[in-house]
Coordinates of C-alpha atoms and ligand atoms in Angstrom, one line a residue:
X1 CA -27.8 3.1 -7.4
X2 CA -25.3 4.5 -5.4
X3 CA -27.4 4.9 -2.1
X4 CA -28.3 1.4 -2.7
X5 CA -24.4 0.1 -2.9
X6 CA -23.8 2.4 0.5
X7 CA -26.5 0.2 2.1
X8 CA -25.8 -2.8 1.1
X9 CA -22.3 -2.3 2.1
X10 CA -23.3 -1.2 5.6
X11 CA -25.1 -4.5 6.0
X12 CA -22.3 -6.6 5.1
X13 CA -19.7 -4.4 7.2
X14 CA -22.2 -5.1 9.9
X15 CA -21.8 -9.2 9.5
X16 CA -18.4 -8.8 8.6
X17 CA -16.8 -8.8 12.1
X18 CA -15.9 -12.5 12.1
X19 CA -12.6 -14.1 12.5
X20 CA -11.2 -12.1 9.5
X21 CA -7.7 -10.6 9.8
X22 CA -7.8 -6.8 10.3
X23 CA -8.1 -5.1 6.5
X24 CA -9.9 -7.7 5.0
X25 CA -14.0 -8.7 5.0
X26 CA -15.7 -11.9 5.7
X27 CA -18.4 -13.0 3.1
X28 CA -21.7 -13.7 5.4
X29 CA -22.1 -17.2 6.0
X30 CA -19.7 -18.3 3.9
X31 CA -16.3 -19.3 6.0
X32 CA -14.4 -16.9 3.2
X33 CA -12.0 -13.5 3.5
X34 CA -12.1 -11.0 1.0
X35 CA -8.9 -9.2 1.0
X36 CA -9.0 -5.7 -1.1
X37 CA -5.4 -5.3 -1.7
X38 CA -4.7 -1.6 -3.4
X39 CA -1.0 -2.0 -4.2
X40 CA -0.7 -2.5 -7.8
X41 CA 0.9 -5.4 -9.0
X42 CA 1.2 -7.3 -12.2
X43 CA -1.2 -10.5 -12.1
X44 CA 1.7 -12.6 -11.4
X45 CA 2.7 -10.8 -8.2
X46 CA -0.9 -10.4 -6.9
X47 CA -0.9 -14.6 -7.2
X48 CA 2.3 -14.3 -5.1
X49 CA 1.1 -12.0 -2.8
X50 CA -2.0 -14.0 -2.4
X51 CA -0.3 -17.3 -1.9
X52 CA 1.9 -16.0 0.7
X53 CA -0.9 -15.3 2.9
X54 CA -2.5 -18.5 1.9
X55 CA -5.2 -17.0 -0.2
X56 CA -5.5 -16.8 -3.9
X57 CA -6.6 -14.2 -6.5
X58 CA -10.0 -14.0 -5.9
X59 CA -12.4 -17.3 -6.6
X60 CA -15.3 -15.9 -6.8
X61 CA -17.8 -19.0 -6.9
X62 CA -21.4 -17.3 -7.0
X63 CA -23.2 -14.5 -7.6
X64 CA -23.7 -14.0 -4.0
X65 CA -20.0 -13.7 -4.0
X66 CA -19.8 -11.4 -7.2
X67 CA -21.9 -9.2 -5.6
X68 CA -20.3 -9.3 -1.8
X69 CA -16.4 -8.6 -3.6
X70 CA -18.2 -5.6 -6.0
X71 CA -19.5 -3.8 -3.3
X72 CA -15.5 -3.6 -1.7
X73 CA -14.4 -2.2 -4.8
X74 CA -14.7 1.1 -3.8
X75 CA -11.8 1.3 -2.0
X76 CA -9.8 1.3 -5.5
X77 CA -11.2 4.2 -5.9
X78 CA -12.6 3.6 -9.6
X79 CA -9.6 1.4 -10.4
X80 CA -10.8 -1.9 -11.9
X81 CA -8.9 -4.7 -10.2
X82 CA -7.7 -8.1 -11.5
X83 CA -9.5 -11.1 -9.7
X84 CA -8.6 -14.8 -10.4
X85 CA -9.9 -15.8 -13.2
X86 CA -7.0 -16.8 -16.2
X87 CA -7.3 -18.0 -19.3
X88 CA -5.5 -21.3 -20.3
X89 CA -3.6 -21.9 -23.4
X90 CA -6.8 -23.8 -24.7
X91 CA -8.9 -20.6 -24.2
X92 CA -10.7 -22.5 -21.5
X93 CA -11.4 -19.8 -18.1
X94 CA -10.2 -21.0 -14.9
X95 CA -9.6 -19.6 -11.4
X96 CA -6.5 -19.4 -10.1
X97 CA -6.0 -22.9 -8.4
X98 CA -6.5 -24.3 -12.0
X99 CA -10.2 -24.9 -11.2
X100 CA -13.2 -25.3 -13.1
X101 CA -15.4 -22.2 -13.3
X102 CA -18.6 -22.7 -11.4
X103 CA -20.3 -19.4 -12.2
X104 CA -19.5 -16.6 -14.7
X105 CA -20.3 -12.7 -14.8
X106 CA -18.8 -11.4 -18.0
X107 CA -19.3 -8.2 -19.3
X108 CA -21.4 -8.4 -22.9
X109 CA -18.7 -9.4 -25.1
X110 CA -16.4 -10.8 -22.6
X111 CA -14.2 -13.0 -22.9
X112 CA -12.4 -11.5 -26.2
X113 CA -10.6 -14.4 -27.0
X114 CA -9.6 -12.7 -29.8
X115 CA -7.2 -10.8 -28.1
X116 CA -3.3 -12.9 -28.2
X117 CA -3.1 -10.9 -24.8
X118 CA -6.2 -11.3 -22.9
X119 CA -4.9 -14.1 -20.4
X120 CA -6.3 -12.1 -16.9
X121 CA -9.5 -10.7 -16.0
X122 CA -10.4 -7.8 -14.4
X123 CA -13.7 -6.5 -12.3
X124 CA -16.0 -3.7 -13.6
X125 CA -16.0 -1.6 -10.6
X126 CA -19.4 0.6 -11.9
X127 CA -21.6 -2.9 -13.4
X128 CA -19.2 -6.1 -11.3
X129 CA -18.6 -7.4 -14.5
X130 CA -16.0 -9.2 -15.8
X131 CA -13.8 -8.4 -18.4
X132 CA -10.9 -10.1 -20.3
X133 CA -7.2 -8.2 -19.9
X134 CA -3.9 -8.5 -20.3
X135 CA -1.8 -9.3 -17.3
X136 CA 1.3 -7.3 -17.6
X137 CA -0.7 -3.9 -16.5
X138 CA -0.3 -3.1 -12.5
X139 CA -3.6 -3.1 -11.3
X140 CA -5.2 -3.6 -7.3
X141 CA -6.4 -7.0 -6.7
X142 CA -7.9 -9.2 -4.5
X143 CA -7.4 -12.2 -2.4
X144 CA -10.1 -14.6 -1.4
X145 CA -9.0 -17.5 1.2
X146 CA -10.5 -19.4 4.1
X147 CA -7.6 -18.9 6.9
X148 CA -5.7 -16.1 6.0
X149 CA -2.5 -15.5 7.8
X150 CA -1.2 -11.9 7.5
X151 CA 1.1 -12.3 10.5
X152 CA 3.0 -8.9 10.4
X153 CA 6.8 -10.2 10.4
X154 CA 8.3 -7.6 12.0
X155 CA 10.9 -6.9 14.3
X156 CA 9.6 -5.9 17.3
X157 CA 8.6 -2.3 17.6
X158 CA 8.0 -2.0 13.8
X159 CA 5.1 -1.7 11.7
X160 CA 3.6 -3.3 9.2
X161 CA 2.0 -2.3 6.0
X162 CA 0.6 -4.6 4.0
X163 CA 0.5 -2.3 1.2
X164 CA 3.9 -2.9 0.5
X165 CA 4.8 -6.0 2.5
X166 CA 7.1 -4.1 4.8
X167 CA 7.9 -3.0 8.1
X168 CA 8.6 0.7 9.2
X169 CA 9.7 2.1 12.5
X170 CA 9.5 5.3 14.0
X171 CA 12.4 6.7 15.5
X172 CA 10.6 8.6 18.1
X173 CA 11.4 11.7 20.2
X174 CA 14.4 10.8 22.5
X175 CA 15.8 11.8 25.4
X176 CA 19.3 12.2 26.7
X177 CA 20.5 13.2 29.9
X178 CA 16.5 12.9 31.0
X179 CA 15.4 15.9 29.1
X180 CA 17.3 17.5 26.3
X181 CA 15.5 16.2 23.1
X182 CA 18.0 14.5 20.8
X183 CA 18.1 15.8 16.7
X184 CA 19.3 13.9 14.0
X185 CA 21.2 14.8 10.3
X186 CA 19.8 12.6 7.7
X187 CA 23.0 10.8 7.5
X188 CA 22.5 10.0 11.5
X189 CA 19.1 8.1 10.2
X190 CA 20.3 6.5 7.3
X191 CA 23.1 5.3 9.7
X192 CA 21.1 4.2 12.6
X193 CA 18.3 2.6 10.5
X194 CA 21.1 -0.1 9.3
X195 CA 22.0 -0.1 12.3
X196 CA 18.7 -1.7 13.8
X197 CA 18.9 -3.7 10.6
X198 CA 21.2 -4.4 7.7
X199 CA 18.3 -4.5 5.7
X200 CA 16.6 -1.3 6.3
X201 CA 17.2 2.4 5.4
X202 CA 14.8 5.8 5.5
X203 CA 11.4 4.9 4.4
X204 CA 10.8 5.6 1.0
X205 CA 7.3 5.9 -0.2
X206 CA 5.8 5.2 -3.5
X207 CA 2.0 5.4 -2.9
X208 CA -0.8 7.6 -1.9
X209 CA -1.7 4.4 0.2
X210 CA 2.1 4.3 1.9
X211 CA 1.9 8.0 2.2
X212 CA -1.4 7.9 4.0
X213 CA 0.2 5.2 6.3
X214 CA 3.3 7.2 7.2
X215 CA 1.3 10.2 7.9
X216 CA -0.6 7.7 10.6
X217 CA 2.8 6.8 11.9
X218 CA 4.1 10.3 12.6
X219 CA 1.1 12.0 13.9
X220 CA 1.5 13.8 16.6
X221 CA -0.4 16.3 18.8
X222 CA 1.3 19.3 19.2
X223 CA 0.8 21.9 22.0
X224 CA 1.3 24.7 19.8
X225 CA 0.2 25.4 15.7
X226 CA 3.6 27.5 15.7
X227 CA 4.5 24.6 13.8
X228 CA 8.1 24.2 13.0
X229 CA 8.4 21.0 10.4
X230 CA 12.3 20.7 12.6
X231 CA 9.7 20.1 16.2
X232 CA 7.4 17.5 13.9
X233 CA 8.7 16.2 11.2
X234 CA 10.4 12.2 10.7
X235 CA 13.2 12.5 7.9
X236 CA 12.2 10.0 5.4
X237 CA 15.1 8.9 2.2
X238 CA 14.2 11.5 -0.1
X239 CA 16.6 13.9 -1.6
X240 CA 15.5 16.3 -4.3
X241 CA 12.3 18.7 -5.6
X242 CA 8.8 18.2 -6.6
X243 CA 9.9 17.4 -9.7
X244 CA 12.9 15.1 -9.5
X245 CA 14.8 13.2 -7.0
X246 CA 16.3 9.9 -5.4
X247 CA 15.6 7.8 -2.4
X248 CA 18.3 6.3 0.0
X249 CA 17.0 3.0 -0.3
X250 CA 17.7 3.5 -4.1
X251 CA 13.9 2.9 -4.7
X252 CA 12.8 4.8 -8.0
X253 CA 11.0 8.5 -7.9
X254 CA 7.4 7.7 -8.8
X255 CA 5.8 9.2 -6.6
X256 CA 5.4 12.3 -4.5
X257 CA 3.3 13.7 -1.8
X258 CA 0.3 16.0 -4.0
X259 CA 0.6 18.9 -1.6
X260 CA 4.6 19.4 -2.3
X261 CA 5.8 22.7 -2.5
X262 CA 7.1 23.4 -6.0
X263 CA 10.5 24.4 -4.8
X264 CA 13.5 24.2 -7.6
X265 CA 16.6 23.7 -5.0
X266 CA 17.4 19.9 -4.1
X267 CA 16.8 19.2 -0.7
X268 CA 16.3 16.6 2.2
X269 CA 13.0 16.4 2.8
X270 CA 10.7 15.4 6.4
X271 CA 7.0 14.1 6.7
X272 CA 5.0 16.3 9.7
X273 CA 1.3 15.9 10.6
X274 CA -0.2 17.5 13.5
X275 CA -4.3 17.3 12.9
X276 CA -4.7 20.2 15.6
X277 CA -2.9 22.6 13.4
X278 CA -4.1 21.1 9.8
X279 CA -0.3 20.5 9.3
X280 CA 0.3 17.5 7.2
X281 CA 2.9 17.6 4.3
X282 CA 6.3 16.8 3.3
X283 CA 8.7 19.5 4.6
X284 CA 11.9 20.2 3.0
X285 CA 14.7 21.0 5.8
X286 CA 17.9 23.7 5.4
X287 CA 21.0 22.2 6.1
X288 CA 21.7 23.6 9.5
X289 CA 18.1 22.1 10.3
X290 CA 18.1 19.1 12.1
X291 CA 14.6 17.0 13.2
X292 CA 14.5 15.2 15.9
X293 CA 13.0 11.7 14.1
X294 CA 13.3 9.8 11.4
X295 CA 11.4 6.5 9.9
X296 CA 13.3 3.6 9.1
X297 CA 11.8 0.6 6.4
X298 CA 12.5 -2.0 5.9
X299 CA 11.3 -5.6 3.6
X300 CA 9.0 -8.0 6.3
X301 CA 10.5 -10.6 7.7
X302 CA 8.4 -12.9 5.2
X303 CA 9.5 -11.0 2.3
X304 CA 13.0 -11.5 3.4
X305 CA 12.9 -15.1 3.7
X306 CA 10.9 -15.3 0.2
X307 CA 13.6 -13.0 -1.4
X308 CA 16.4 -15.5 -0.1
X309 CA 14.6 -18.4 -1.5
X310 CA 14.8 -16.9 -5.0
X311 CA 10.7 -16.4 -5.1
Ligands
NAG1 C1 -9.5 9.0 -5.9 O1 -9.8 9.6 -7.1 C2 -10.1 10.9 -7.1 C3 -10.5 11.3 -8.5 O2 -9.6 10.9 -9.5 C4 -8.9 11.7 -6.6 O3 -9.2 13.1 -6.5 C5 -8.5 11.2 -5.2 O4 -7.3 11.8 -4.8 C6 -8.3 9.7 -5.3 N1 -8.1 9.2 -3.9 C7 -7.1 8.3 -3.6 C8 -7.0 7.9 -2.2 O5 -6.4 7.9 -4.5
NAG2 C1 -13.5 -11.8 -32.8 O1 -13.3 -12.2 -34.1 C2 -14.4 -12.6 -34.9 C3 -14.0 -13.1 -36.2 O2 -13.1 -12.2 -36.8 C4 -15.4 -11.4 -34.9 O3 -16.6 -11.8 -35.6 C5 -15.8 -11.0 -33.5 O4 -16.6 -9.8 -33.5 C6 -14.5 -10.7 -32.7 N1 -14.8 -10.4 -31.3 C7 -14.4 -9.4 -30.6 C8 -14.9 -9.3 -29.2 O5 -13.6 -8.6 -31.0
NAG3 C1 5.7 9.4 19.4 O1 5.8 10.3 20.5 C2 4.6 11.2 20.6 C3 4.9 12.2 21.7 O2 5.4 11.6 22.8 C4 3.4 10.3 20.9 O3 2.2 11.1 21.0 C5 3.2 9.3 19.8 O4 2.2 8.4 20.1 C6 4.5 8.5 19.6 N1 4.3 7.7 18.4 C7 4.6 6.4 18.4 C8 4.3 5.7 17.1 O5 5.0 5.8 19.4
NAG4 C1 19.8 11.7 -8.0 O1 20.9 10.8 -8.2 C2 21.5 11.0 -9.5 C3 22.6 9.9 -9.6 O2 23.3 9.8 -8.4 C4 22.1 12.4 -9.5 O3 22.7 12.6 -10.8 C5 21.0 13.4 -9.3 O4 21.5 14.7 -9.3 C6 20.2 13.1 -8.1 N1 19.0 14.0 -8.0 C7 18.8 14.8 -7.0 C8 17.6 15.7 -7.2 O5 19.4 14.8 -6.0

């Protein structure tokens, strides 16, 4: 079984090169993009996210198509995902644009229209299966859509992460006076990150995906392994322990990096990883320890405009 799914994802990684954006996989022969998104949202934001770059939850038309979008799933790491498939007030099953249903893969059983809850439908990650779900639980979804536009939206210079719809920029290592490295207090990046945008502030991150992307962001190669986290490490908003703590953005503390060390004091905290010296973890930093980067995030520019609106 498992070999099997490994092959048959190989083949349609191999076909998959077509005009998709970057992160997402083209169904063979079909003019479609499957987008595997792994931010967990309620159904109602994965619709929003979907619409905004103009795909939907995923329509999933054939069986060909059920069986293209189950072979991605892995990459929810056994997380069952909601696709678009909802449940009208008549108990009839649509997709997401209101749609008739031209092909069905329910688990047996499935739908339970018994349930007053059941309005959403998730996928079966081991069988590709649908099954009837409520749609106030955060779950990864996916988007399906012919010409999807995930234009990044950031200022120039920044980042972007679709996990979370935002941008993030590194404050590199700077010079002054040609060649005497510049260090920061974690004040100086919460001030300079407003300062390159009223809207940003220290990253804050609230996911093993964000994480993994930050640790992309701030890799660096590093002569020696006489790793100091001060030579390294980017501040990021977080002030606290492994247990407890706040972020300068005022983002909630849900989530912290697996490998913390289980220190009681309250401190600011840095994200280092040098892959030559196997050094990749969030560093907490003495007082009279200053880095010399930080990383600044802030809402894309389409999020920005979508928050104005009210959406
Ligand atoms: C995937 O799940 C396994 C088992 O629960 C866990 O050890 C691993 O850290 C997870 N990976 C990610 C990227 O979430
Ligand atoms: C739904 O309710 C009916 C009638 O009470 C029952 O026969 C059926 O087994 C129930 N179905 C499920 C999936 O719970
Ligand atoms: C930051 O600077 C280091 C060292 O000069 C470099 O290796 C790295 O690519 C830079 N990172 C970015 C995102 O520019
Ligand atoms: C987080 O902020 C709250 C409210 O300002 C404060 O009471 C608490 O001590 C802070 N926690 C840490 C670990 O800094």
């Amino acid at each position: 079984m498992i070999p099997f799914r490994l092959l048959t994802l190989t083949l349609f990684v191999a076909v998959s090169a077509g005009s998709c954006p970057e992160g997402s996989y083209s169904i063979p022969n079909e003019n479609i993009c499957v987008f595997p998104m792994p931010d967990s949202q309620y159904y109602i934001d994965a619709v929003r996210r979907c619409l905004k770059i103009g795909g939907m939850t995923a329509k999933i038309a054939n069986v060909f198509e059920n069986g293209f979008i189950s072979s991605l799933l892995f990459t929810f790491n056994g997380t069952a995902p909601y696709i678009g498939i909802e449940r009208k007030s008549d108990n009839r099953w649509v997709y997401a644009d209101g749609s008739p249903l031209t092909y069905q893969n329910w688990a047996t059983g499935e739908p339970n229209l018994n349930s007053s809850t059941n309005f959403c439908a998730l996928m079966d990650p081991g069988t590709g299966k649908w099954v009837s779900t409520d749609c106030f639980s955060t779950r990864p979804y996916l988007c399906t859509g012919k010409d999807l536009d995930v234009s990044t939206d950031c200022l120039d210079g920044w980042s972007y992460f679709r996990g979370t719809d935002s941008c993030y920029y590194l404050w590199n290592f700077t010079y002054v006076n040609g060649n005497s490295q510049s260090y920061y207090t974690w004040d100086d990046g919460v001030r300079n990150c407003k300062e390159l945008s009223s809207s940003a502030n220290l990253a804050s991150i609230h996911s093993m995906a964000e994480n993994d992307f930050l640790y992309d962001l701030v890799q660096t190669y590093y002569p020696t392994c006489s790793t100091l986290a001060t030579d390294v490490g980017a501040w990021i908003g977080f002030t606290g322990n492994y247990k407890n703590g706040n972020w300068s953005d005022g983002s909630p503390f849900d989530f912290v990096d697996p490998n913390i060390q289980e220190i009681d004091d309250s401190y600011r905290w840095v994200i280092s990883n040098v892959p030559a010296c196997n050094y990749r973890r969030w560093s907490w930093m003495q007082e009279n320890r200053f880095p010399a980067r930080f990383i600044c995030e802030m809402p894309s520019n389409h999020r920005l405009g979508l928050e104005k609106v009210g959406k």
